[in-house]
Short mmCIF file of C-alpha atoms and ligand atoms in Angstrom, two decimals:
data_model
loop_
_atom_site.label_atom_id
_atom_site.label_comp_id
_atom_site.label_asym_id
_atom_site.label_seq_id
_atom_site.Cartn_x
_atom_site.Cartn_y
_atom_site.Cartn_z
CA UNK A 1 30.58 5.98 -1.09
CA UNK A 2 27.35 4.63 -1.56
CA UNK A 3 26.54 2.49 -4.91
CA UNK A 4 23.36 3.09 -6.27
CA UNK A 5 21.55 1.72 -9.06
CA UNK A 6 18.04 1.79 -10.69
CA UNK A 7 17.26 -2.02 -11.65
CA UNK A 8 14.05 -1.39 -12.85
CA UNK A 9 11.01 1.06 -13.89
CA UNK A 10 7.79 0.77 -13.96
CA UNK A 11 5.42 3.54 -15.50
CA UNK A 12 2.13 3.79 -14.35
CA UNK A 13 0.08 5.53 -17.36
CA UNK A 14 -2.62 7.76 -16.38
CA UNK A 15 -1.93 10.42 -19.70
CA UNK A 16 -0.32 13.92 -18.43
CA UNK A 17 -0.51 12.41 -15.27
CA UNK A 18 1.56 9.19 -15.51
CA UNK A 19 4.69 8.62 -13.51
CA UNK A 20 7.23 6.29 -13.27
CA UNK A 21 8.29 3.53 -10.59
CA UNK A 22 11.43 3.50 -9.62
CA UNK A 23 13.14 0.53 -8.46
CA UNK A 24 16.79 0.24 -6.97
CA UNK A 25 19.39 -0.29 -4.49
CA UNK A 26 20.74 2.61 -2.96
CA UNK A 27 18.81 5.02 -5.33
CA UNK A 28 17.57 7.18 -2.42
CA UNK A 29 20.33 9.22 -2.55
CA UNK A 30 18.99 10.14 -6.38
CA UNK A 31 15.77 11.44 -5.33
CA UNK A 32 16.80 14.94 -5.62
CA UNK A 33 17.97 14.82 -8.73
CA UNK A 34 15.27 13.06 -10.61
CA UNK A 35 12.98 15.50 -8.89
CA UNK A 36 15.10 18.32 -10.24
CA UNK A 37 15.02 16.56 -13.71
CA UNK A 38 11.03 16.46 -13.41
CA UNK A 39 11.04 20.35 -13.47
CA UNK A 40 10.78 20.87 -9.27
CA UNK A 41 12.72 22.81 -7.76
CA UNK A 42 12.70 25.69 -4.53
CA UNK A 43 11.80 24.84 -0.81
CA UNK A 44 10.67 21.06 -0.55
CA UNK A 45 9.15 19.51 2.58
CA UNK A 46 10.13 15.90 3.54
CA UNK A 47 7.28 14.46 5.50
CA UNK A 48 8.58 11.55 7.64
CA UNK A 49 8.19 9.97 10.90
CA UNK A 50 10.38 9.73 14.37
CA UNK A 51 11.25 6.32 13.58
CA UNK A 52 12.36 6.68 9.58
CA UNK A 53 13.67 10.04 10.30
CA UNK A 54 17.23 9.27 11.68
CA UNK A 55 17.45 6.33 9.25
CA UNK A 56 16.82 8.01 6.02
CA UNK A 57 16.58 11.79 6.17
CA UNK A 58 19.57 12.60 6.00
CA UNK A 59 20.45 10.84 2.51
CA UNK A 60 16.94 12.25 1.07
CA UNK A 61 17.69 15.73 2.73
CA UNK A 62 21.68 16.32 0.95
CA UNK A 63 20.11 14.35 -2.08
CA UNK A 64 17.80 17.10 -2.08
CA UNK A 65 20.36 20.14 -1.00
CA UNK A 66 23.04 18.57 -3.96
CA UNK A 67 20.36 19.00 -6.42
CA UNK A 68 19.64 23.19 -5.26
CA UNK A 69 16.12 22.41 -3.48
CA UNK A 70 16.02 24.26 -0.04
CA UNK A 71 14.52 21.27 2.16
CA UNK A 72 12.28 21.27 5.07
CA UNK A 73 11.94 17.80 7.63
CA UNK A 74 8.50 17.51 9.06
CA UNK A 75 8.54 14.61 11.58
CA UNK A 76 5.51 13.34 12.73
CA UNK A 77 4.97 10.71 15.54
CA UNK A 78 5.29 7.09 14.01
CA UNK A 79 1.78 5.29 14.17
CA UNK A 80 -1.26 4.43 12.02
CA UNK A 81 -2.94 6.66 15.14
CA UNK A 82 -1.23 9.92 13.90
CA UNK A 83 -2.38 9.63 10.22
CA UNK A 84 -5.76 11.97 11.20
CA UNK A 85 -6.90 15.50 10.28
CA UNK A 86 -5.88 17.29 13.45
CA UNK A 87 -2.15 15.59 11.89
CA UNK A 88 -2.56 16.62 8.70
CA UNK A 89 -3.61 20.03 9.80
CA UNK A 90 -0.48 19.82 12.23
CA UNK A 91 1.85 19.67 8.71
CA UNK A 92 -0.81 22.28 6.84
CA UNK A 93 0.08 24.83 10.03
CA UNK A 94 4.11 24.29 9.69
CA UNK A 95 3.71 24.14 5.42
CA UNK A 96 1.87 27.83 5.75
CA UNK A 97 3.90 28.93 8.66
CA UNK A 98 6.99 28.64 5.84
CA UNK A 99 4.76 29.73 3.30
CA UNK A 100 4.81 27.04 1.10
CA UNK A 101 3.52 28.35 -2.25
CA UNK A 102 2.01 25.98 -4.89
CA UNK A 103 5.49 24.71 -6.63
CA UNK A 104 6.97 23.92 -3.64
CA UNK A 105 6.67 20.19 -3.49
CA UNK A 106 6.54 17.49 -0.72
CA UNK A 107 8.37 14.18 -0.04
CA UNK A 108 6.61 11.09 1.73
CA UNK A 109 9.30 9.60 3.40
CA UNK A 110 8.03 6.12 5.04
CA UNK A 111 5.81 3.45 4.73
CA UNK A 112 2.53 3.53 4.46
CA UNK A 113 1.02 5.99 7.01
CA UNK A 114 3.14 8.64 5.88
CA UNK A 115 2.92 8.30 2.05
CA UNK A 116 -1.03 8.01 2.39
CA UNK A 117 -1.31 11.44 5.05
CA UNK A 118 1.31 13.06 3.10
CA UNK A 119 -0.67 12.69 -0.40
CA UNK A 120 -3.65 13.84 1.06
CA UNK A 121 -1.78 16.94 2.40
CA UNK A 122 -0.58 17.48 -1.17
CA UNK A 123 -3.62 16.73 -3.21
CA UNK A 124 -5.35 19.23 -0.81
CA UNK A 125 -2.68 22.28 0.31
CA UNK A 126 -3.77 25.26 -2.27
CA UNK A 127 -5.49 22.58 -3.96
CA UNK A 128 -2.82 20.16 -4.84
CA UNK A 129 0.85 20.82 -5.10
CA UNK A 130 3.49 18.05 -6.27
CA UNK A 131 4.46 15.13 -3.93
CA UNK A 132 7.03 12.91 -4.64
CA UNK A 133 6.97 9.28 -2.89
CA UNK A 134 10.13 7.58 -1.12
CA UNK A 135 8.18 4.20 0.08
CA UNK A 136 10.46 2.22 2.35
CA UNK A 137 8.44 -0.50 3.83
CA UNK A 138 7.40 -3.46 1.48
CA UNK A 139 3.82 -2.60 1.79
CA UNK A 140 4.41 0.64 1.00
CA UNK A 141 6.80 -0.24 -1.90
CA UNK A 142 4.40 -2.88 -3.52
CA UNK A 143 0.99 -1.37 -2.88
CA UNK A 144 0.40 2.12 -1.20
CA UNK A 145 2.98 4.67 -2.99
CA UNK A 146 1.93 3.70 -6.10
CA UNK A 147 -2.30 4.65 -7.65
CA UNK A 148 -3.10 7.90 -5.48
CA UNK A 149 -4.81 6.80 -2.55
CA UNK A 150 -4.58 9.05 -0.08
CA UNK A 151 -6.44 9.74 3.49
CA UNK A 152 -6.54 9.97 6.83
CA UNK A 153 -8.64 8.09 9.24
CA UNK A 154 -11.31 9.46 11.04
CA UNK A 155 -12.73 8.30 14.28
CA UNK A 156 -15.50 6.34 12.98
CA UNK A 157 -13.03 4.77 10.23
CA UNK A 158 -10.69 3.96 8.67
CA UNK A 159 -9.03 5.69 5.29
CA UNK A 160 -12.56 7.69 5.34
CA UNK A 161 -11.49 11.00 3.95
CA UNK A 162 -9.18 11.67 1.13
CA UNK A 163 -8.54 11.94 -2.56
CA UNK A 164 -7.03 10.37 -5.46
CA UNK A 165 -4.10 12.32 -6.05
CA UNK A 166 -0.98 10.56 -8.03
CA UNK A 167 2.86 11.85 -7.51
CA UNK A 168 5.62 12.58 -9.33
CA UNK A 169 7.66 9.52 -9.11
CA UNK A 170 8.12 6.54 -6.74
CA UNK A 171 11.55 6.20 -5.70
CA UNK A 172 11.31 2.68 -4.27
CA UNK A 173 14.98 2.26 -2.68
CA UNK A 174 14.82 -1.99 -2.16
CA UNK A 175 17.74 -1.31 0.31
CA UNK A 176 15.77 0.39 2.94
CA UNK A 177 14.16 -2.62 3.57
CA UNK A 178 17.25 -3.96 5.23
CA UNK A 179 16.51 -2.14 8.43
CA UNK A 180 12.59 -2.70 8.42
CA UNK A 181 11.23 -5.08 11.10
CA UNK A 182 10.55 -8.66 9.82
CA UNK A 183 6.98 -8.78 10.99
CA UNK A 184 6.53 -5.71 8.78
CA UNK A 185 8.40 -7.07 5.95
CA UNK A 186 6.08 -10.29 6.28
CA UNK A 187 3.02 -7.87 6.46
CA UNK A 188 4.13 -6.97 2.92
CA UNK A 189 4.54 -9.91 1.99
CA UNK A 190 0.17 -10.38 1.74
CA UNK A 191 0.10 -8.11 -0.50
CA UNK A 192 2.29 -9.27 -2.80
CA UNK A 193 0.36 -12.75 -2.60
CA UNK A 194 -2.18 -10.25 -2.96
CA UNK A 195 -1.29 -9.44 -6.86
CA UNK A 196 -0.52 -13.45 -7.93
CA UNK A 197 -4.29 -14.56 -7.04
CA UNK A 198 -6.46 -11.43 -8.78
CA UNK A 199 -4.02 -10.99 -11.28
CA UNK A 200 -0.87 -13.70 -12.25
CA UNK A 201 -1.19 -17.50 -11.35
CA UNK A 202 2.67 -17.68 -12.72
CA UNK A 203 4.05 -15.39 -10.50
CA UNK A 204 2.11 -16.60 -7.28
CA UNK A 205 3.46 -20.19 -8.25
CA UNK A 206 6.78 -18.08 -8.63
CA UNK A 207 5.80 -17.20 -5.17
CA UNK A 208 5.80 -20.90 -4.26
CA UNK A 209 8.41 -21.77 -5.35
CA UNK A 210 10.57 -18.68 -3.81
CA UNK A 211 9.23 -18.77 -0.33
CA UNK A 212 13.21 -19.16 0.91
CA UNK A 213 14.79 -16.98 -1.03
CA UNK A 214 11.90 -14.30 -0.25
CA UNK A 215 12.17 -15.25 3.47
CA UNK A 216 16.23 -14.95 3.20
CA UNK A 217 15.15 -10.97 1.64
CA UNK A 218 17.79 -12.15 -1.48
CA UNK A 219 18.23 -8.73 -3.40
CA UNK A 220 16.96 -10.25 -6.63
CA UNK A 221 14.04 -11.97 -5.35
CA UNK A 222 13.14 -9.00 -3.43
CA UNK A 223 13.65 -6.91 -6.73
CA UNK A 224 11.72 -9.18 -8.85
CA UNK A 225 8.65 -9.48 -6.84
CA UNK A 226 8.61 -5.89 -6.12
CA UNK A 227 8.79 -5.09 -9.48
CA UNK A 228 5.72 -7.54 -10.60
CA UNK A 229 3.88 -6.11 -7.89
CA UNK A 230 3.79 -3.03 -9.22
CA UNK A 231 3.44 -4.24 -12.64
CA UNK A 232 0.42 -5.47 -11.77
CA UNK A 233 -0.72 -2.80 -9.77
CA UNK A 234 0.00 0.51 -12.62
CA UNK A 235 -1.96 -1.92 -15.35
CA UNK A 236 -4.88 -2.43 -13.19
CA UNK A 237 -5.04 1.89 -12.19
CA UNK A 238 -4.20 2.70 -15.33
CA UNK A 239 -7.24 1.06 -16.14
CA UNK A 240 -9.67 2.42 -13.88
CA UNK A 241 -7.86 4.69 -11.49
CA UNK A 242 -10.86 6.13 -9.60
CA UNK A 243 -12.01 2.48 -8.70
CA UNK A 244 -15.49 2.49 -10.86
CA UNK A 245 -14.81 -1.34 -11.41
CA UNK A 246 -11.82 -3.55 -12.41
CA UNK A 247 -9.60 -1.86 -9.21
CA UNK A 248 -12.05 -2.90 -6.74
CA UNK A 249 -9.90 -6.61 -7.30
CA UNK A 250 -6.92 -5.21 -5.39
CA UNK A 251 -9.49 -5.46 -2.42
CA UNK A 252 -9.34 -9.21 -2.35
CA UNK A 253 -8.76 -10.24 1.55
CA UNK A 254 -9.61 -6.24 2.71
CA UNK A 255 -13.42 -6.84 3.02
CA UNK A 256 -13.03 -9.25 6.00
CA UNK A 257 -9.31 -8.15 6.50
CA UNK A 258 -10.63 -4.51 7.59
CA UNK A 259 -13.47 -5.98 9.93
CA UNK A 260 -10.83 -8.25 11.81
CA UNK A 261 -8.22 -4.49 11.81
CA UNK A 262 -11.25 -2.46 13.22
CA UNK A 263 -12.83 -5.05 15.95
CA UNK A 264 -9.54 -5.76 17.41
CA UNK A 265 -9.28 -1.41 17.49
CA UNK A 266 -6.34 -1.79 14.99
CA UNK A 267 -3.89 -3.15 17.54
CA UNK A 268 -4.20 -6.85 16.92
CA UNK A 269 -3.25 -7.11 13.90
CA UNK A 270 -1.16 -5.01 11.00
CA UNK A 271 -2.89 -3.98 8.19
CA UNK A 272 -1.14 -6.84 5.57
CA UNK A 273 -1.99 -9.70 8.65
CA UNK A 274 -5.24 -8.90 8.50
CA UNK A 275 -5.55 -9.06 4.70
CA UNK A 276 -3.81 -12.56 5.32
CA UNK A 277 -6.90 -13.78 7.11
CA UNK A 278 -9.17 -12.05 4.59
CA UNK A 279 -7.75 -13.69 1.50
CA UNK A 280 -7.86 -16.75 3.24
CA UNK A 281 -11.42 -16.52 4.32
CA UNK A 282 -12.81 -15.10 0.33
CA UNK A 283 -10.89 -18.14 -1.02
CA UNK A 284 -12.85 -20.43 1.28
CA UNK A 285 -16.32 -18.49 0.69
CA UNK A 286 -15.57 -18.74 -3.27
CA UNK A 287 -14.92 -22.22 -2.69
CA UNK A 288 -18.00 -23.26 -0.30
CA UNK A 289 -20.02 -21.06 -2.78
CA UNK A 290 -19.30 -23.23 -5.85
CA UNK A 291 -16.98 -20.31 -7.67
CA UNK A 292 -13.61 -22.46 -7.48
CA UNK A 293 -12.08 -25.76 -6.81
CA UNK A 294 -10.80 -26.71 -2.75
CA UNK A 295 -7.39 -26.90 -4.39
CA UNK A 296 -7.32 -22.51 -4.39
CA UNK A 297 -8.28 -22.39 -1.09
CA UNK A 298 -5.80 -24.97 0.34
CA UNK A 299 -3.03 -23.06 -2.08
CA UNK A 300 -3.81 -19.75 -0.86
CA UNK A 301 -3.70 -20.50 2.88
CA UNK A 302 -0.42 -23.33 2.30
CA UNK A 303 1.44 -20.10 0.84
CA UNK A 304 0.16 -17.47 3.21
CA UNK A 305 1.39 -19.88 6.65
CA UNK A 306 4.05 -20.49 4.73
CA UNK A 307 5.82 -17.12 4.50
CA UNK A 308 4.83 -17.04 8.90
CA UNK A 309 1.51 -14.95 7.71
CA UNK A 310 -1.55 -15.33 9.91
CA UNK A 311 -4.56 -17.60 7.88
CA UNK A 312 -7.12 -18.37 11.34
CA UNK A 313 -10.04 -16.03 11.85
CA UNK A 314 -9.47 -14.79 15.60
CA UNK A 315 -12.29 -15.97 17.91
CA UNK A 316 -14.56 -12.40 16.93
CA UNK A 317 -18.36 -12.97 17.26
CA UNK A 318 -19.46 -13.67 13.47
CA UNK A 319 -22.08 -11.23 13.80
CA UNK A 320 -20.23 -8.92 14.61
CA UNK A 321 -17.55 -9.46 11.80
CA UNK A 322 -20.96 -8.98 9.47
CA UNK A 323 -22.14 -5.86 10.97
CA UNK A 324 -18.69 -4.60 10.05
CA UNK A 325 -18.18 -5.97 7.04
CA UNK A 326 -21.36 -3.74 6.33
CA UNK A 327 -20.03 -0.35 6.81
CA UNK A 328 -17.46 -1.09 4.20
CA UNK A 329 -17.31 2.00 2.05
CA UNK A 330 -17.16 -0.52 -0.67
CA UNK A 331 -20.40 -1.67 -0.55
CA UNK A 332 -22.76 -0.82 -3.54
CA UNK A 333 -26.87 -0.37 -2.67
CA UNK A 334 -26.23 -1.86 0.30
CA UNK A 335 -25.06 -5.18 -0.25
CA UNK A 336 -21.17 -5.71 0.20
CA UNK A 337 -19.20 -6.98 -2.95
CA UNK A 338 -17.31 -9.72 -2.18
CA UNK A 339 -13.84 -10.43 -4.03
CA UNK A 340 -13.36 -14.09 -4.76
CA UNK A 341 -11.32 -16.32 -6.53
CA UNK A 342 -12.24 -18.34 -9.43
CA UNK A 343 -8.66 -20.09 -10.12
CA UNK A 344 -4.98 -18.73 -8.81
CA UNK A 345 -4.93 -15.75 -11.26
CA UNK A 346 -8.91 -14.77 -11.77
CA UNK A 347 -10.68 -13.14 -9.37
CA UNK A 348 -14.50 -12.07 -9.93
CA UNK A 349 -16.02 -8.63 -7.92
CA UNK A 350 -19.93 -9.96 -6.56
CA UNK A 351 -22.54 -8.96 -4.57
CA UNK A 352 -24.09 -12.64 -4.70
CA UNK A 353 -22.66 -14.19 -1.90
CA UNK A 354 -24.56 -16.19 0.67
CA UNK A 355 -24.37 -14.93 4.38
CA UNK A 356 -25.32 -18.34 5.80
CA UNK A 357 -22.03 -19.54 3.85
CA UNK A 358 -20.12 -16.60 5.23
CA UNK A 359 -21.19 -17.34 8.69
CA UNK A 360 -20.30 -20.89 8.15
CA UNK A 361 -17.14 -19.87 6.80
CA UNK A 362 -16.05 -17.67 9.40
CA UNK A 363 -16.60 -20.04 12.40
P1 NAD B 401 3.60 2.00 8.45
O1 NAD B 401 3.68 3.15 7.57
O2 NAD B 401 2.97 2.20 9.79
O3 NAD B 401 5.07 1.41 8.66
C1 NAD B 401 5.24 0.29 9.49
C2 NAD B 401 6.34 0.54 10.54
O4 NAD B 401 7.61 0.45 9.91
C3 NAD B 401 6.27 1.90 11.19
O5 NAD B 401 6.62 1.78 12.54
C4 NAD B 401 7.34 2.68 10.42
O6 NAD B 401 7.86 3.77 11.13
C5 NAD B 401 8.38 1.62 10.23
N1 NAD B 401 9.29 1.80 9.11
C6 NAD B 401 9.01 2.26 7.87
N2 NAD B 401 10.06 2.10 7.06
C7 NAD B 401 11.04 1.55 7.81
C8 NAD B 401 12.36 1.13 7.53
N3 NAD B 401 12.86 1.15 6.29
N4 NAD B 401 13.09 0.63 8.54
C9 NAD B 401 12.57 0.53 9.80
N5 NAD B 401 11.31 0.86 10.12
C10 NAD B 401 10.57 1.37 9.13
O7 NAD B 401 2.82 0.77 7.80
P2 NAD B 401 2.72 0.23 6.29
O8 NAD B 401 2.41 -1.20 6.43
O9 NAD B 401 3.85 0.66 5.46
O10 NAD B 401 1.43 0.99 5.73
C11 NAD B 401 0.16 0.81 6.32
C12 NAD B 401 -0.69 1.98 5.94
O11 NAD B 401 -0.81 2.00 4.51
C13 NAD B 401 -2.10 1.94 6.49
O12 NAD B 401 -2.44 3.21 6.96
C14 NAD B 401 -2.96 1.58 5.28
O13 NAD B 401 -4.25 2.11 5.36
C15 NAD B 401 -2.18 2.22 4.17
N6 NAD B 401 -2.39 1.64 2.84
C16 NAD B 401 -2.67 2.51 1.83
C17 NAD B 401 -2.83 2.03 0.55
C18 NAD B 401 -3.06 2.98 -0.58
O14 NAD B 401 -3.34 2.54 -1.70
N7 NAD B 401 -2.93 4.26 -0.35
C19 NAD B 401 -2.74 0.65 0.29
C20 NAD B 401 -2.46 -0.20 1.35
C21 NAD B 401 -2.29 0.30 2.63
N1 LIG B 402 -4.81 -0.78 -2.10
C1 LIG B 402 -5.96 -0.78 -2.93
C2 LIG B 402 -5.92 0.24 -4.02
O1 LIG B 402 -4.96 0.95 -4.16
O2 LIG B 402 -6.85 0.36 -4.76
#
């Protein structure tokens, strides 16, 4: 018999549309019922991959069954490649194949990739129907299931059409990440940095000082860290959930991390490697640009290399890095806003930033 237990919940409050975080061991197998609890019920879809499938369908799909829902698996191939419209129109075919009306809600069973194409499916079959999100990679678990993001990529870039769109819940089962490659868990692991330099110098200097124990994946370090991350991500959406200001901070590292992801064609690096180098690189522009003291950028990179993250820029041409940097959608009359540290806990969002410092930086 399995053992499961909620350790902790976080709610993210957005008015009728808040929603709770969900943090255990083992708790996957409650997914059904809490869904059941929240009023769902009927046929449900679990959207999953080929690789997550035959680790965690089953539990979700008898949690489910237990609980009186009628589920559906919808396996997609695994790969930030597949999260595109023809894909998403692959799962609207199948959803009104079944005839999927507008109670019947979905399940994003994965990491990233399917949590972000399986929100966007929601938010947009019959104009939005409820989705419910199982995270199990720690990107997924600290960052992406929770705020309603959602998209696919298109061919000229990434994450380019979607919608906010928030779920139910977040069932964030810690346990799942016991089967999850280590260079994924690591790719996490930047984003959780991530949250201790916009947001909480005490828990990056937590950070510091529980580099083994994170390394070692101890259940209560794991648990902890998880839980702060999303702490600090449902206070900074519940804030500003459509990103008109304070939520551009949870781009720090993505401005350069994205260019580095799109001119190595997304196959050099993962998505929270890249950020690495990006958060590196802002942290040494902040501090070349007078913003913040050497002693940021030197703690930033120390904990990042650290916890095996990459910190170098990869020999790209630096013009080329800026001409990408430019298409950022989050640019603003042109000019990209950079964000940059101003001491392990502040961040500010600005479009004054010197490209002749960049450039220097980025060498
Ligand atoms: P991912 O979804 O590709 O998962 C990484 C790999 O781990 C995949 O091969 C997956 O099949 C596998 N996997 C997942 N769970 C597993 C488990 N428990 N055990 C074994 N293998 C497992 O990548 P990701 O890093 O989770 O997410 C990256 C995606 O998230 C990108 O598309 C990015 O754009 C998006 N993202 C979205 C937001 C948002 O706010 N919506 C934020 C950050 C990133
Ligand atoms: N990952 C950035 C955001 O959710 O806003």
């Amino acid at each position: 018999m399995t053992t499961s237990m909620i350790l902790e919940k976080v709610r993210v409050e957005l008015g009728e549309r808040s929603y709770d975080i969900e943090i255990g061991t083992g708790n996957i197998v409650t997914v059904g019922a809490r869904m059941k609890a929240l009023g769902l019920k009927g046929r449900a879809g679990i959207v999953t991959n080929d690789t997550v499938a035959p680790l965690y369908a089953r539990a979700v799909t008898d949690s489910l069954t237990d609980a009186g829902f009628e589920p559906v698996l919808l396996v997609i191939p695994d790969g930030e490649e597949y999260k595109t419209l023809p894909w998403a129109s692959h799962l609207f075919d199948r959803l009104l194949a079944m005839r999927f009306d507008r109670n019947c809600p979905l399940v994003a069973l994965g990491g990233g990739v399917i949590g972000d194409i399986t929100g966007f499916v929601a938010a947009t079959y019959m104009r939005g129907i409820p989705f419910v999100q199982v995270p199990t990679t720690l990107l997924s678990q600290v960052d992406s299931s929770v705020g309603g993001k959602t998209g696919v990529n298109h061919p000229l870039g990434k994450n380019m059409l979607g919608a906010f769109y928030q779920p139910e819940f977040v069932c964030t089962d810690v346990a799942t990440l016991g089967t999850l490659p280590e260079a994924e868990y690591l790719s996490g692991m930047a984003e959780v940095v991530k949250y201790g330099v916009i947001y909480d110098g005490e828990f990056f200097k937590w950070l510091e000082d529980n580099r083994t124990a994170i390394l070692k994946k101890e259940p209560d370090a794991v648990a902890r860290m998880i839980k702060r991350s999303c702490e600090i991500k449902a206070l900074v959406v519940g804030q500003d959930e459509r990103e008109s200001g304070l939520r551009a901070i949870l781009n720090y590292g993505h401005t350069v991390g994205h260019a580095v992801e799109s001119l190595t064609n997304y196959t050099g690096y993962r998505h929270g490697e890249a950020v690495s180098i990006g958060m590196v690189v802002a942290a040494r522009l902040a501090h070349k640009s007078g913003l913040c003291g050497r002693e940021v950028e030197a703690r930033v990179e120390a904990l990042l290399a650290g916890l095996g993250l990459p910190v170098k820029m990869p020999a790209l041409p630096p013009a080329g890095v800026l001409a990408a940097i430019a298409i950022d959608k989050k640019s603003e009359g042109g000019k990209v806003k950079f964000v940059l540290p101003t001491k392990i806990g502040e961040v500010v969002i600005t479009k004054e930033w010197d490209e002749s410092v960049l450039l220097e930086v980025l060498k």
